[in-house]
Amino acid sequence: MSSRRGFLQNILAGAGAIASVKALSAQETDMSHGMQGMEMKGMKGPKRGRTSPLPVETPDVAQLPWRMDGNVKEFHLVAEPVKQEIFPGRVVDLWGYNGSAPGPTIQVNQGDHVRIIVDNHLPESTSMHWHGFEIPNEMDGAPGSSQDPIPPGGRFVYEFTLHQEGTYFYHSHMAMQEMMGMIGAFIMHPKEPYKPRADKDFTIIMQEYAILPNIKVPNSMNMEFNWLTFNGKAGPATTPLIVRHGERVRIRLINLGMDHHPIHLHGHQFVVTGTEGGRQPQSTWGPGNTVLVGVAQSRDVEFVASNPGDWMLHCHLPHHMMNQMSSNVGPMTRRNGMPAGLDMERGMGMLRQGSATSEENGSSLGRGMGVGSTFEQRMSNTPLNSDSAMHQQDLPDTEHQGMQMGKPEVSKDANSVPGFPQDAFMEGPLMAMDRMVDKPENFGLRPGWSGFMAGMMTFVRVLPPDKYDQIMELRKKQEGNKPMKMDMPGMEHKHE
């Protein structure tokens, strides 16, 4: 009965929709992959007309192509498992849309009539919710109340007219699927350009995952997150926002996870000009440099890039400025070798009482029986011994598998200070990987910059015209080496 109901809903969406879907081959669906940084035909901002909106850039995320079917803008989204490199060498198994998590950015104009064909290539049912949209109930995507879930291998056609404007997003309405990465930005450009007009417009989507070492699949039920991302990348793999000195900049921040994120910009004051409900009255604007983006919220911030430099933009929760952080169980680091001799349960880190970080608990890598199995090892933020990284300051600077091994700077009596070590060895120069994350947008950054950037962190680079033009030229050359699939028959990439 439920499948019949879903079938009837799709029939009611229009026979024309089904016919036009057939023209969307699998190859055309994949066209959105790898389109980050590319300007779609008719979307080049500097010479836009009075009614032509400034296209939004979503660094590291593709733009979703569309085609015209009469007066309808038609998009095609595929919900599917994806493999995504969130950090150099760290490829994880997520769920997303059209090959990425977050999914590709959709851009439309206020008043557009749109059709979005959603195919489900997941091993379980899903549903697509259009977050904040004022549309007919049967198009809302709430499983059970407005539609049957889309079964594996199934399809649902959403169609509606958009009268709103602002920063919105789409996402699965299956709660745990959201924690696997299933979200994308949906930008509704206003009929009349916002005032004052922006020269650059960016979108950043915040996501968080609990992925233990040597594991590739997030634990969507975990409440402790150790990989925090901007647009599917963790710093320093994030791509900086490149602007000219003096330009007015808009940054659209979208959050769908388990944590709220206070996003802070260095070097500038901004005003909050919009929320997930659209543009805010100018009378509500006030200066600030940190904005709290709560779960299921978006915030638009705007500022004039009047202060030249490479300015950090990041979540200010301290644990969200780190990568791969998780509770330690036992003296696993900064010691000479790994003790053996504990029983199997404790050797595998299975606790019998207390928490993983309690003083009485610890673990060893050994699994055999012996004297060591008669007690629980103590754990602390252990000092560095004579064979540890502390004494690498006597070694020359080297680079090991892309990691720049610098000289840590610590005092001679560092081990006598309670709490040492902290960031000196967790987030410092020993973690630099400039060459591993090399890209045009990073050109000209100070050597070793990557050693102090992790988690939800990126740059807003406010550049003089000559340096800006140089990076744009490098980006153009890089894109020129990529295969182009933009002009395939039957697909349109204009933007009205």
XYZ file of C-alpha atoms in Angstrom:
496
model
C 0.000 0.000 0.000
C 2.781 2.428 0.903
C 4.699 1.798 -2.321
C 1.495 2.337 -4.302
C 0.943 5.650 -2.524
C 4.491 6.796 -3.312
C 3.991 5.773 -6.940
C 0.811 7.816 -7.207
C 2.525 10.837 -5.722
C 5.194 10.640 -8.374
C 2.583 10.330 -11.112
C 0.892 13.447 -9.797
C 4.214 15.276 -9.974
C 3.753 15.268 -13.725
C 4.322 12.948 -16.651
C 6.677 15.526 -18.114
C 8.972 15.096 -15.130
C 9.323 11.380 -15.732
C 10.038 11.894 -19.414
C 12.729 14.455 -18.747
C 14.342 12.241 -16.103
C 15.128 9.668 -18.783
C 17.381 12.207 -20.472
C 19.536 12.402 -17.357
C 22.111 9.688 -17.912
C 24.376 8.455 -15.127
C 27.232 10.328 -16.777
C 25.303 13.587 -16.682
C 24.454 13.006 -13.031
C 28.171 12.778 -12.249
C 28.882 16.151 -13.875
C 28.662 17.920 -10.547
C 31.701 16.024 -9.241
C 34.891 18.045 -9.169
C 33.300 21.338 -10.192
C 34.489 23.269 -7.162
C 36.055 26.594 -8.030
C 34.498 26.609 -11.512
C 32.269 29.429 -12.737
C 29.254 28.142 -14.601
C 28.398 29.693 -17.930
C 26.497 32.925 -17.445
C 27.481 33.101 -13.750
C 30.588 35.297 -13.854
C 29.936 37.828 -11.153
C 32.000 40.938 -11.941
C 29.866 41.896 -14.969
C 26.484 40.769 -13.714
C 23.463 42.818 -14.646
C 20.968 44.494 -12.359
C 18.856 41.365 -11.981
C 21.651 38.803 -12.283
C 22.614 37.485 -8.846
C 26.163 37.052 -7.659
C 26.888 33.299 -7.754
C 27.746 31.714 -4.440
C 31.018 29.799 -4.088
C 31.136 26.702 -1.889
C 34.857 25.849 -1.629
C 35.567 22.107 -1.991
C 31.939 21.406 -2.950
C 30.439 21.195 -6.442
C 27.564 23.208 -7.879
C 24.558 21.136 -8.961
C 23.780 21.569 -12.687
C 20.214 22.087 -13.828
C 18.225 21.904 -17.056
C 15.112 23.665 -18.260
C 11.967 21.658 -18.928
C 9.603 24.317 -20.189
C 9.407 26.857 -17.367
C 10.720 24.400 -14.750
C 14.301 24.260 -13.460
C 15.075 20.599 -13.018
C 17.760 19.188 -10.716
C 18.802 15.613 -10.047
C 20.109 14.406 -6.673
C 21.323 10.895 -5.892
C 21.463 9.799 -2.248
C 24.353 7.351 -2.047
C 27.348 6.095 -0.045
C 30.488 8.126 -0.759
C 34.183 7.859 -0.024
C 35.555 11.222 0.956
C 39.048 12.406 1.814
C 38.447 14.787 4.697
C 42.161 15.166 5.427
C 45.326 14.119 3.560
C 45.293 10.334 3.504
C 42.141 10.102 5.652
C 39.462 8.636 3.391
C 36.236 7.835 5.202
C 32.949 6.170 4.289
C 30.111 8.686 4.456
C 26.639 9.036 3.001
C 25.899 12.028 0.808
C 24.582 13.194 -2.525
C 26.060 12.957 -6.017
C 29.371 11.661 -4.761
C 30.113 14.036 -1.905
C 29.232 14.977 1.664
C 28.006 17.633 1.896
C 26.108 17.321 -1.367
C 26.366 19.823 -4.223
C 25.096 23.361 -3.764
C 21.784 24.245 -5.408
C 21.274 27.849 -6.532
C 17.938 29.235 -7.719
C 16.203 32.581 -8.031
C 13.269 33.767 -5.975
C 10.100 32.867 -7.881
C 11.596 29.893 -9.728
C 9.497 26.793 -10.247
C 11.813 23.863 -9.534
C 11.681 20.100 -9.868
C 14.155 17.987 -7.917
C 14.402 14.315 -8.777
C 15.789 12.307 -5.860
C 17.036 8.783 -6.464
C 17.836 6.580 -3.486
C 20.977 4.478 -3.932
C 21.310 3.784 -0.216
C 20.763 0.319 1.290
C 17.820 1.640 3.328
C 14.928 4.072 2.952
C 15.478 7.820 3.002
C 13.559 11.063 2.628
C 14.540 14.574 1.560
C 13.543 17.577 3.646
C 13.795 21.132 2.323
C 14.805 22.962 5.491
C 12.814 26.145 6.076
C 10.928 26.025 2.777
C 7.349 27.271 2.638
C 6.019 24.697 0.196
C 3.026 22.309 -0.037
C 2.920 19.732 2.729
C 3.159 16.790 0.327
C 6.556 18.145 -0.835
C 8.008 18.696 2.654
C 9.808 15.360 2.809
C 8.786 14.389 6.343
C 8.554 10.570 6.244
C 5.298 9.183 7.510
C 3.467 12.483 7.707
C 3.912 14.006 4.255
C 5.180 11.065 2.210
C 6.276 7.461 2.398
C 10.051 7.047 2.729
C 11.869 6.528 -0.551
C 12.810 2.818 -0.611
C 16.228 1.548 -1.728
C 16.341 1.868 -5.501
C 13.309 4.173 -5.427
C 12.710 7.705 -6.647
C 10.642 10.652 -5.537
C 10.015 13.799 -7.582
C 9.685 17.022 -5.589
C 8.208 20.029 -7.367
C 7.323 23.466 -6.026
C 7.554 27.209 -6.584
C 9.906 29.224 -4.385
C 8.808 32.628 -3.145
C 11.494 32.951 -0.447
C 15.064 34.251 -0.543
C 18.091 33.508 1.599
C 20.356 30.704 2.824
C 18.574 27.378 3.129
C 19.585 23.741 2.917
C 18.379 20.263 2.089
C 18.993 17.136 4.143
C 17.790 13.624 4.830
C 15.028 13.573 7.411
C 16.253 10.269 8.814
C 18.074 11.532 11.897
C 21.057 9.186 11.895
C 21.570 9.674 8.164
C 22.161 13.350 8.862
C 25.117 12.338 11.039
C 26.550 10.372 8.109
C 26.854 13.546 6.008
C 23.540 13.954 4.178
C 23.123 17.702 3.760
C 23.628 20.328 1.054
C 23.230 24.082 0.648
C 20.197 25.518 -1.143
C 20.627 29.198 -2.002
C 17.615 31.286 -3.047
C 18.771 34.499 -4.691
C 16.426 37.487 -4.230
C 14.591 39.115 -7.130
C 16.228 42.412 -6.216
C 19.889 42.310 -5.152
C 20.611 42.833 -1.490
C 21.883 46.238 -0.435
C 24.696 46.863 -0.010
C 25.743 44.458 -2.727
C 28.470 41.933 -2.011
C 31.474 41.396 -4.259
C 32.148 37.874 -2.975
C 29.623 35.363 -1.660
C 30.698 32.105 0.023
C 28.927 29.178 1.714
C 30.401 27.013 4.474
C 28.650 23.899 5.801
C 29.718 22.603 9.218
C 29.693 18.878 9.976
C 31.167 16.634 12.664
C 32.026 12.956 12.850
C 33.141 10.424 15.441
C 35.694 8.280 13.607
C 38.120 6.288 15.720
C 41.679 5.553 14.549
C 41.889 2.791 11.932
C 38.131 3.049 11.383
C 36.576 4.519 8.235
C 32.901 4.634 9.193
C 31.561 7.312 11.570
C 29.832 6.184 14.741
C 26.645 8.180 14.291
C 25.542 7.397 17.866
C 28.698 8.757 19.480
C 28.538 12.085 21.298
C 32.280 12.767 21.202
C 33.378 14.068 17.797
C 36.995 14.083 16.692
C 36.716 15.185 13.054
C 35.146 18.599 12.489
C 34.783 19.866 8.924
C 34.101 22.910 6.779
C 32.569 21.803 3.466
C 33.683 18.234 4.012
C 37.320 19.059 4.814
C 39.192 19.357 8.106
C 41.961 21.932 8.432
C 44.495 22.318 6.941
C 42.792 20.620 3.980
C 40.102 23.328 3.865
C 40.297 25.805 0.981
C 40.773 29.494 1.929
C 38.298 32.164 0.864
C 40.115 34.491 -1.555
C 39.045 38.149 -1.723
C 40.485 41.424 -2.964
C 41.378 44.112 -0.494
C 38.376 46.427 -0.191
C 35.711 44.018 -1.411
C 32.472 43.481 0.467
C 32.205 39.830 1.486
C 29.237 37.668 2.455
C 29.784 34.301 4.169
C 26.812 31.963 4.596
C 27.312 29.560 7.518
C 25.165 26.400 7.731
C 25.154 23.946 10.638
C 23.544 20.527 10.809
C 25.077 18.272 13.430
C 25.013 17.722 17.172
C 26.987 20.794 18.308
C 26.538 24.526 18.119
C 29.496 26.412 16.656
C 30.689 29.923 17.621
C 32.355 31.008 14.372
C 35.031 33.665 14.811
C 36.741 35.830 12.179
C 40.129 37.396 12.826
C 40.992 40.916 11.765
C 37.513 42.225 10.944
C 34.162 43.090 12.440
C 31.063 41.825 10.662
C 27.292 42.138 10.860
C 24.767 39.287 10.781
C 22.518 40.036 7.822
C 20.504 36.828 7.505
C 19.339 33.621 9.168
C 17.688 30.416 8.016
C 14.556 32.564 7.704
C 16.017 34.941 5.121
C 17.386 38.485 5.054
C 17.198 40.413 8.319
C 16.117 44.080 8.619
C 19.147 46.372 8.654
C 17.928 47.814 11.960
C 18.873 44.492 13.589
C 22.483 44.519 12.360
C 25.197 45.099 14.925
C 28.987 44.734 14.863
C 30.636 41.544 16.080
C 33.367 39.092 15.198
C 31.866 35.845 16.531
C 28.475 34.408 15.634
C 26.875 31.359 17.236
C 25.474 29.072 14.543
C 23.162 26.654 16.298
C 22.113 23.236 15.114
C 19.720 23.485 12.130
C 20.531 27.174 11.689
C 22.209 29.312 9.067
C 23.772 32.722 9.554
C 24.866 35.196 6.889
C 27.658 37.553 7.898
C 28.941 40.489 5.858
C 31.951 42.754 6.136
C 34.252 44.948 4.088
C 37.628 43.288 3.663
C 39.520 46.417 4.679
C 42.375 44.782 6.568
C 44.956 42.996 4.371
C 46.282 39.657 5.566
C 45.600 35.958 5.975
C 42.871 35.851 8.611
C 41.665 32.725 10.380
C 37.975 31.850 10.285
C 37.153 29.059 12.729
C 34.889 27.556 15.342
C 36.096 28.840 18.702
C 35.273 25.701 20.703
C 38.820 24.528 21.569
C 38.180 20.852 20.797
C 36.817 21.849 17.394
C 40.216 23.238 16.418
C 41.834 19.788 16.542
C 41.878 16.632 14.428
C 41.634 12.986 15.474
C 41.208 13.948 19.134
C 39.718 11.267 21.375
C 39.914 10.211 24.999
C 43.181 8.483 25.847
C 42.969 5.054 27.429
C 46.316 4.203 28.956
C 49.853 5.432 28.315
C 49.732 5.000 24.557
C 52.058 7.899 23.657
C 55.281 9.569 24.738
C 56.903 6.570 26.364
C 59.594 4.029 25.518
C 57.721 1.130 23.988
C 54.382 -0.386 24.925
C 54.009 -2.467 28.104
C 52.742 -5.998 27.757
C 51.337 -8.510 30.172
C 47.761 -7.422 30.805
C 44.810 -9.713 30.339
C 42.952 -9.529 27.037
C 40.095 -7.306 28.196
C 42.339 -4.619 29.605
C 44.887 -5.084 26.846
C 42.158 -4.154 24.376
C 41.150 -1.141 26.430
C 37.948 -2.660 27.846
C 37.311 -1.001 31.174
C 35.922 -2.838 34.175
C 34.984 0.260 36.126
C 35.194 4.018 35.855
C 35.670 6.094 32.707
C 38.403 5.945 30.109
C 40.121 8.988 31.569
C 39.758 8.154 35.242
C 42.965 7.941 37.241
C 42.634 4.259 38.043
C 42.226 3.138 34.444
C 44.694 2.470 31.673
C 45.451 -0.121 29.070
C 48.340 -1.872 27.406
C 48.734 -3.369 23.986
C 49.738 -6.734 25.453
C 47.196 -9.521 25.587
C 49.146 -12.218 27.419
C 48.942 -13.208 31.058
C 51.533 -12.023 33.547
C 52.264 -9.832 36.512
C 51.037 -6.795 34.591
C 47.538 -8.229 34.503
C 47.122 -7.919 38.249
C 46.639 -4.141 38.252
C 45.156 -1.291 36.256
C 47.744 1.100 34.867
C 47.535 4.726 35.808
C 47.119 7.277 33.058
C 48.003 10.940 32.894
C 48.968 13.617 30.436
C 52.382 11.987 30.444
C 55.692 13.878 30.331
C 58.159 13.326 27.543
C 61.047 10.946 28.129
C 64.555 11.020 26.801
C 63.664 9.258 23.555
C 60.597 11.339 22.790
C 59.822 14.170 20.432
C 60.993 16.675 23.029
C 64.552 15.913 22.072
C 63.961 16.236 18.368
C 65.016 19.823 18.849
C 68.551 18.456 18.459
C 67.684 17.069 15.002
C 67.818 18.971 11.707
C 64.578 20.078 10.040
C 63.335 17.301 7.784
C 60.200 16.277 5.979
C 58.886 12.772 6.527
C 56.196 11.565 4.141
C 54.993 15.108 3.597
C 55.132 16.057 7.284
C 57.466 18.923 8.062
C 59.323 17.974 11.221
C 60.238 21.191 12.967
C 62.079 21.867 16.210
C 59.695 22.052 19.159
C 60.428 24.902 21.515
C 60.030 23.972 25.160
C 61.833 24.977 28.321
C 64.438 22.683 29.882
C 62.248 22.091 32.926
C 59.044 21.582 30.909
C 58.335 18.170 32.417
C 58.204 19.681 35.871
C 55.250 21.888 34.964
C 51.836 20.325 35.728
C 49.779 19.868 32.590
C 52.701 19.757 30.171
C 52.555 18.929 27.295
C 49.481 20.518 25.757
C 49.325 22.239 22.351
C 53.103 22.317 21.943
C 52.996 18.767 20.637
C 49.355 18.325 19.705
C 48.807 21.264 17.406
C 52.261 22.703 16.808
C 54.952 22.666 14.123
C 55.401 18.896 14.276
C 52.008 18.651 12.553
C 52.850 20.899 9.567
C 52.000 19.485 6.142
C 52.170 22.453 3.773
C 53.122 20.355 0.730
C 50.432 17.761 1.349
C 47.678 20.381 1.109
C 49.257 22.500 -1.615
C 46.707 24.288 -3.829
C 46.474 27.688 -5.578
C 44.486 29.232 -2.726
C 47.359 28.459 -0.301
C 50.012 30.143 -2.431
C 52.033 32.671 -0.439
C 51.062 31.505 3.059
C 53.855 31.495 5.625
C 55.909 28.259 5.798
C 54.578 25.958 8.503
C 51.127 27.554 8.545
C 49.427 24.151 8.325
C 50.858 23.029 11.662
C 48.482 25.321 13.510
C 45.296 24.753 11.536
C 42.972 21.831 12.227
C 39.301 20.996 12.527
C 36.818 23.724 11.681
C 39.404 26.230 10.492
C 40.147 28.043 7.256
C 41.464 31.412 6.081
C 39.881 34.531 4.682
C 42.761 35.859 2.595
C 42.428 39.594 1.982
C 44.922 40.227 -0.810
C 46.215 43.216 -2.789
C 45.212 43.138 -6.471
C 48.487 41.696 -7.752
C 48.512 38.732 -5.326
C 44.797 38.164 -5.864
C 45.271 38.058 -9.642
C 48.224 35.699 -9.244
C 46.157 33.190 -7.277
C 43.270 33.463 -9.734
C 45.692 32.718 -12.573
C 47.079 29.692 -10.725
C 43.534 28.470 -10.117
C 42.686 28.896 -13.796
C 45.728 26.868 -14.833
C 44.826 24.114 -12.389
C 41.257 23.975 -13.671
C 42.549 23.905 -17.239
C 44.179 20.570 -16.475
C 40.911 19.027 -15.318
C 38.552 17.207 -17.719
C 35.682 19.471 -18.756
C 32.142 18.009 -18.923
C 30.253 21.261 -18.763
C 28.835 21.448 -22.285
C 27.231 18.078 -22.796
C 24.094 18.034 -24.981
C 20.828 18.499 -23.185
C 22.305 20.247 -20.158
C 22.113 23.966 -19.473
C 24.345 25.868 -17.065
C 23.084 29.384 -17.493
C 21.998 31.411 -14.491
C 19.315 34.012 -14.924
